[in-house]
Structure formats: structure tokens, C-alpha cells
Amino acid sequence: MRWIPPTGPEGFWMGSPAAERAAIQDTAVRDWANKTEHAPRREHVLTGFWLAATPCTQAFWRAVADVDPSHFSTGPDAPQRPVDSVSWDVVMDQFIARLAARPGWGEGDVVCLPSELEWQYAARVGTRTAYGWGDTWDDSKANAGNRIGSTTPVKRYPPNLWGLYDMHGNVWEWCEDAWRERWDAPEARPDDVLRMVRGGSWFDPPGFARAAFRLGERRGGASRFLGFRIALRSPSGPEAR
């Protein structure tokens, strides 16, 4: 787990500038981004939290939930690939609930999925660029675009400045929030059937893997593109760990 500190009064920039969206080459991806993303605005994460350094691996999943549903479950490196083909409901019921019920958690600790706000904050690490390393996609830094044809082990590519791996590509990551089409339209009713996913996947175009890209998936749906990483909300900060 990596400690993600609160933003402080300065907040962080959530969203994407028009120039970033205009640079997306795929017309459908660009149109969707213009529909669902907003101009950068300051948001605040008031409380620090812990976030898993990697998406949940197949080895971790098997230790908690027994049966591995992953499409990419064969080969010597499969245990270190992210678990895939898991729905939001299955993650909550068969993994997070079981993990939280095990002894050893600190008093007041809550294991959960990150919120959409927390996820984007952690992906940005203070940057305002499309990706953690800049505005141009780099195949040496993440797995997207169906270049490899599958997921990859979770620590194959460099982490961001907070020590988080695969915040761009490999598998989409479930967030705890219900989907809403625009973050800057708080009056819009969230769709409880859909849940937020972030980060893109091994298969999707790099434009999907941008820090600002937003997508909703059916909470009961599962595919070889979908995984997750856990968060921990705790009354104790990094000095206590």
C-alpha cells in the first residue's frame, strides 16, 4: 500500500484541457471525451488514504476469493498479472467483504475501492498532463493499444511518483462511485446500474488511458479488460505503519 496524502487547500487539477482532448486521434474517443470530461478545475481530497501499489494480482485474488476467473490465467507469470474478468459486485462481495472480515485490520480501518476523485488524484501526482509522464503516449511506460495482446505482470512498467504501478493501461480499475456522465454537473442523477472505471486497459487506445478519461460499466459485468485495486481508509497515517 502507498500513502496518498490529502491535497491541502491548494487542491489538485481534475479534468482535461480542450487541447488535450483535441489531440486524441480516434474520433469516437475524442467525441466521448468532449462529452464526459470537463475543463480542469480545482478539487480537494480532504483526508489521506492508502492505495494499493498495483492492481489486485491473481495471486492476491486467489488467496482471498479462492476461484480465479481471469482470462489470462495460464503461464508462469499469471500470478503476477492483474486479476481480470471480475464485476464490481463480485469484487465487493467475494473479495473486499472477505478481506475486511479477516482479523488483523486496525481499529477504524475500512478496506474499499477508491472513489473516482481519489483515483484521479493518485494518477496525477500533482501533474496536469494527459499521462503521469507527459502528454504523449509512451509504449515503454504502460500497456495499452492492444500492442501486446494481453495483460502484463503488474510491475513490468515504471511506477508514478507515488510508487503506483499501472495507473495507465493494463486493466480498467473499478471505482466505488455510481456513474454520472459529467463530474461538473452535480445535479445529474448517478446511474446505480453503472459504476465508474478508470485507467484504460491493455486492449483500448491510449486515449482511454489518460488520467482524465471517464467511463461507466455495468456493475454486474465482467470482461478480460476489467480489474481493480483496493484502497484503505484509516485513522492512522503513514507514521503509524
Coordinates of C-alpha atoms in Angstrom, one line a residue:
M1 CA 0.0 0.0 0.0
R2 CA 1.1 3.6 -0.7
W3 CA 0.1 6.5 1.5
I4 CA -1.7 9.2 -0.6
P5 CA -1.7 12.5 1.4
P6 CA -4.6 15.0 1.4
T7 CA -4.3 17.8 -1.2
G8 CA -4.3 20.7 1.3
P9 CA -6.0 23.9 0.5
E10 CA -4.4 24.2 -3.0
G11 CA -6.3 21.1 -4.2
F12 CA -5.4 19.4 -7.5
W13 CA -6.5 19.9 -11.1
M14 CA -9.2 17.4 -12.1
G15 CA -10.3 17.3 -15.8
S16 CA -8.6 17.9 -19.1
P17 CA -7.9 21.0 -21.2
A18 CA -9.6 21.3 -24.6
A19 CA -6.2 21.0 -26.3
E20 CA -5.6 17.5 -24.7
R21 CA -9.0 16.3 -26.0
A22 CA -8.5 17.8 -29.4
A23 CA -5.2 15.9 -29.8
I24 CA -6.9 12.5 -29.5
Q25 CA -6.7 10.9 -32.9
D26 CA -9.6 8.4 -32.6
T27 CA -12.7 10.4 -33.5
A28 CA -15.0 8.3 -31.3
V29 CA -12.7 8.5 -28.3
R30 CA -12.4 12.3 -28.8
D31 CA -16.1 12.7 -29.1
W32 CA -16.7 10.7 -25.9
A33 CA -14.0 12.7 -24.0
N34 CA -15.6 16.0 -25.0
K35 CA -19.0 14.7 -23.9
T36 CA -17.9 13.4 -20.4
E37 CA -14.8 15.4 -19.4
H38 CA -14.6 19.0 -18.2
A39 CA -12.1 21.8 -18.2
P40 CA -9.5 21.5 -15.4
R41 CA -10.8 22.7 -12.1
R42 CA -9.5 22.5 -8.5
E43 CA -10.8 19.7 -6.4
H44 CA -9.8 18.6 -2.9
V45 CA -9.1 15.3 -1.2
L46 CA -9.5 16.3 2.5
T47 CA -8.4 13.0 4.0
G48 CA -5.3 11.0 3.2
F49 CA -5.8 7.3 2.3
W50 CA -3.8 4.2 1.4
L51 CA -3.9 2.8 -2.1
A52 CA -2.6 -0.5 -3.4
A53 CA 0.7 -0.1 -5.3
T54 CA -0.7 -2.3 -8.1
P55 CA -4.0 -3.6 -9.4
C56 CA -5.0 -6.7 -7.5
T57 CA -3.0 -9.6 -8.8
Q58 CA -4.3 -13.1 -9.5
A59 CA -2.2 -14.4 -6.6
F60 CA -3.8 -12.0 -4.2
W61 CA -7.3 -12.7 -5.5
R62 CA -6.8 -16.5 -5.1
A63 CA -5.6 -16.0 -1.5
V64 CA -8.8 -14.3 -0.6
A65 CA -11.5 -15.4 -3.1
D66 CA -10.3 -18.9 -4.0
V67 CA -11.5 -19.2 -7.6
D68 CA -9.7 -17.1 -10.2
P69 CA -12.0 -16.0 -13.1
S70 CA -9.2 -14.4 -15.1
H71 CA -9.0 -14.9 -18.8
F72 CA -5.2 -14.6 -18.7
S73 CA -4.6 -17.2 -16.0
T74 CA -2.1 -19.6 -17.6
G75 CA 1.7 -19.3 -17.8
P76 CA 4.4 -18.9 -15.2
D77 CA 3.8 -15.1 -14.8
A78 CA 0.0 -15.4 -14.4
P79 CA 0.0 -15.0 -10.6
Q80 CA 1.6 -11.5 -11.0
R81 CA -0.8 -10.4 -13.7
P82 CA -3.8 -8.4 -12.6
V83 CA -7.0 -10.4 -11.9
D84 CA -9.4 -9.7 -14.7
S85 CA -13.0 -10.7 -15.6
V86 CA -14.3 -9.5 -12.3
S87 CA -17.5 -7.5 -11.9
W88 CA -18.0 -4.7 -9.4
D89 CA -20.5 -6.7 -7.4
V90 CA -18.1 -9.8 -7.3
V91 CA -15.2 -7.6 -6.2
M92 CA -17.3 -6.1 -3.4
D93 CA -18.9 -9.4 -2.2
Q94 CA -16.2 -12.0 -2.8
F95 CA -13.0 -10.0 -2.3
I96 CA -13.4 -6.8 -0.3
A97 CA -16.0 -8.1 2.1
R98 CA -14.0 -11.3 2.8
L99 CA -10.8 -9.3 3.2
A100 CA -12.4 -6.9 5.6
A101 CA -13.7 -9.8 7.7
R102 CA -10.3 -11.2 8.3
P103 CA -8.6 -10.5 11.6
G104 CA -5.7 -8.0 11.7
W105 CA -7.2 -4.8 10.5
G106 CA -6.5 -1.8 12.6
E107 CA -9.4 -0.2 14.5
G108 CA -11.3 2.1 12.3
D109 CA -9.7 0.8 9.0
V110 CA -12.0 0.5 6.1
V111 CA -11.0 -1.5 3.0
C112 CA -12.8 -0.4 -0.1
L113 CA -12.4 0.8 -3.7
P114 CA -11.1 4.3 -4.3
S115 CA -13.6 7.0 -5.3
E116 CA -13.3 8.5 -8.8
L117 CA -11.9 11.6 -7.2
E118 CA -9.2 9.7 -5.2
W119 CA -8.3 7.7 -8.3
Q120 CA -7.6 10.7 -10.5
Y121 CA -5.7 12.5 -7.7
A122 CA -3.5 9.4 -7.2
A123 CA -2.9 9.1 -11.0
R124 CA -2.0 12.7 -11.4
V125 CA 0.6 13.0 -8.5
G126 CA 0.5 16.8 -9.0
T127 CA 0.8 16.7 -12.8
R128 CA -1.6 18.3 -15.2
T129 CA -0.6 16.2 -18.3
A130 CA -2.6 13.5 -20.0
Y131 CA -0.4 10.8 -18.5
G132 CA 1.8 10.8 -15.4
W133 CA 4.9 11.2 -17.6
G134 CA 3.6 13.8 -20.0
D135 CA 1.1 14.5 -22.8
T136 CA 2.5 11.9 -25.3
W137 CA 1.8 8.2 -25.1
D138 CA 4.9 6.1 -24.5
D139 CA 4.8 2.3 -25.0
S140 CA 7.8 1.8 -22.7
K141 CA 5.8 3.2 -19.8
A142 CA 2.4 1.3 -19.9
N143 CA 0.4 -1.4 -21.6
A144 CA -2.4 -0.1 -23.9
G145 CA -3.4 -0.2 -27.5
N146 CA -3.5 -4.0 -27.9
R147 CA 0.2 -3.9 -28.7
I148 CA 0.9 -7.0 -26.6
G149 CA -2.4 -8.7 -26.9
S150 CA -2.9 -9.4 -23.2
T151 CA -2.3 -8.1 -19.7
T152 CA 1.2 -7.9 -18.3
P153 CA 2.7 -8.6 -14.9
V154 CA 1.9 -5.6 -12.6
K155 CA 5.4 -4.3 -12.1
R156 CA 6.7 -4.5 -15.6
Y157 CA 6.4 -0.7 -16.2
P158 CA 7.8 2.1 -14.0
P159 CA 5.6 3.4 -11.2
N160 CA 4.5 7.0 -10.9
L161 CA 6.0 9.4 -8.3
W162 CA 3.8 8.0 -5.5
G163 CA 5.0 4.4 -6.3
L164 CA 1.8 3.4 -8.0
Y165 CA 2.1 0.9 -10.9
D166 CA -0.3 0.6 -13.9
M167 CA -2.4 3.7 -13.3
H168 CA -2.5 3.9 -17.1
G169 CA -3.4 0.7 -19.1
N170 CA -3.2 -3.0 -18.3
V171 CA -6.8 -3.3 -16.8
W172 CA -9.6 -0.9 -16.2
E173 CA -10.0 -0.3 -12.5
W174 CA -13.3 -0.2 -10.7
C175 CA -14.1 2.8 -8.5
E176 CA -16.7 2.9 -5.8
D177 CA -18.9 5.6 -7.4
A178 CA -22.0 5.2 -9.4
W179 CA -21.6 6.5 -12.9
R180 CA -22.6 10.1 -13.8
E181 CA -22.0 11.5 -17.2
R182 CA -20.2 14.7 -16.1
W183 CA -18.3 15.5 -12.9
D184 CA -19.2 19.2 -13.3
A185 CA -22.9 18.5 -13.3
P186 CA -23.6 17.6 -9.7
E187 CA -27.4 17.8 -10.3
A188 CA -27.2 14.9 -12.7
R189 CA -28.6 11.7 -11.1
P190 CA -26.0 8.9 -10.7
D191 CA -26.8 5.7 -12.5
D192 CA -26.7 3.0 -9.9
V193 CA -26.6 0.2 -12.6
L194 CA -23.2 1.5 -13.8
R195 CA -20.0 2.1 -11.9
M196 CA -17.0 4.2 -12.7
V197 CA -13.9 2.6 -14.2
R198 CA -10.7 4.4 -14.8
G199 CA -7.3 4.0 -16.4
G200 CA -7.9 2.2 -19.7
S201 CA -6.8 -1.4 -20.5
W202 CA -4.3 -3.4 -22.5
F203 CA -6.8 -3.5 -25.4
D204 CA -8.1 0.0 -25.6
P205 CA -6.5 3.0 -27.4
P206 CA -4.1 5.1 -25.3
G207 CA -6.6 7.9 -25.3
F208 CA -8.7 5.8 -22.9
A209 CA -5.7 5.5 -20.5
R210 CA -5.4 9.3 -19.9
A211 CA -5.7 10.4 -16.3
A212 CA -8.9 12.3 -17.1
F213 CA -10.7 9.7 -19.2
R214 CA -14.1 8.6 -17.7
L215 CA -16.2 5.6 -18.4
G216 CA -19.0 3.7 -16.8
E217 CA -19.5 -0.1 -16.9
R218 CA -22.4 -2.3 -15.7
R219 CA -21.7 -3.2 -12.1
G220 CA -22.6 -6.9 -12.8
G221 CA -20.4 -7.0 -16.0
A222 CA -17.1 -8.8 -16.3
S223 CA -14.5 -8.9 -19.1
R224 CA -10.9 -9.6 -19.7
F225 CA -10.4 -5.8 -19.6
L226 CA -11.7 -5.2 -16.1
G227 CA -9.8 -5.4 -12.8
F228 CA -9.4 -3.2 -9.7
R229 CA -7.1 -2.0 -6.9
I230 CA -8.0 -1.7 -3.3
A231 CA -7.9 1.4 -1.0
L232 CA -7.8 1.6 2.7
R233 CA -9.3 4.5 4.7
S234 CA -7.6 4.6 8.0
P235 CA -7.4 6.9 11.1
S236 CA -3.7 6.3 11.1
G237 CA -1.3 8.0 8.7
P238 CA 2.0 6.7 7.3
E239 CA 3.9 7.3 10.5
A240 CA 1.9 4.5 12.2
R241 CA 2.6 1.8 9.6

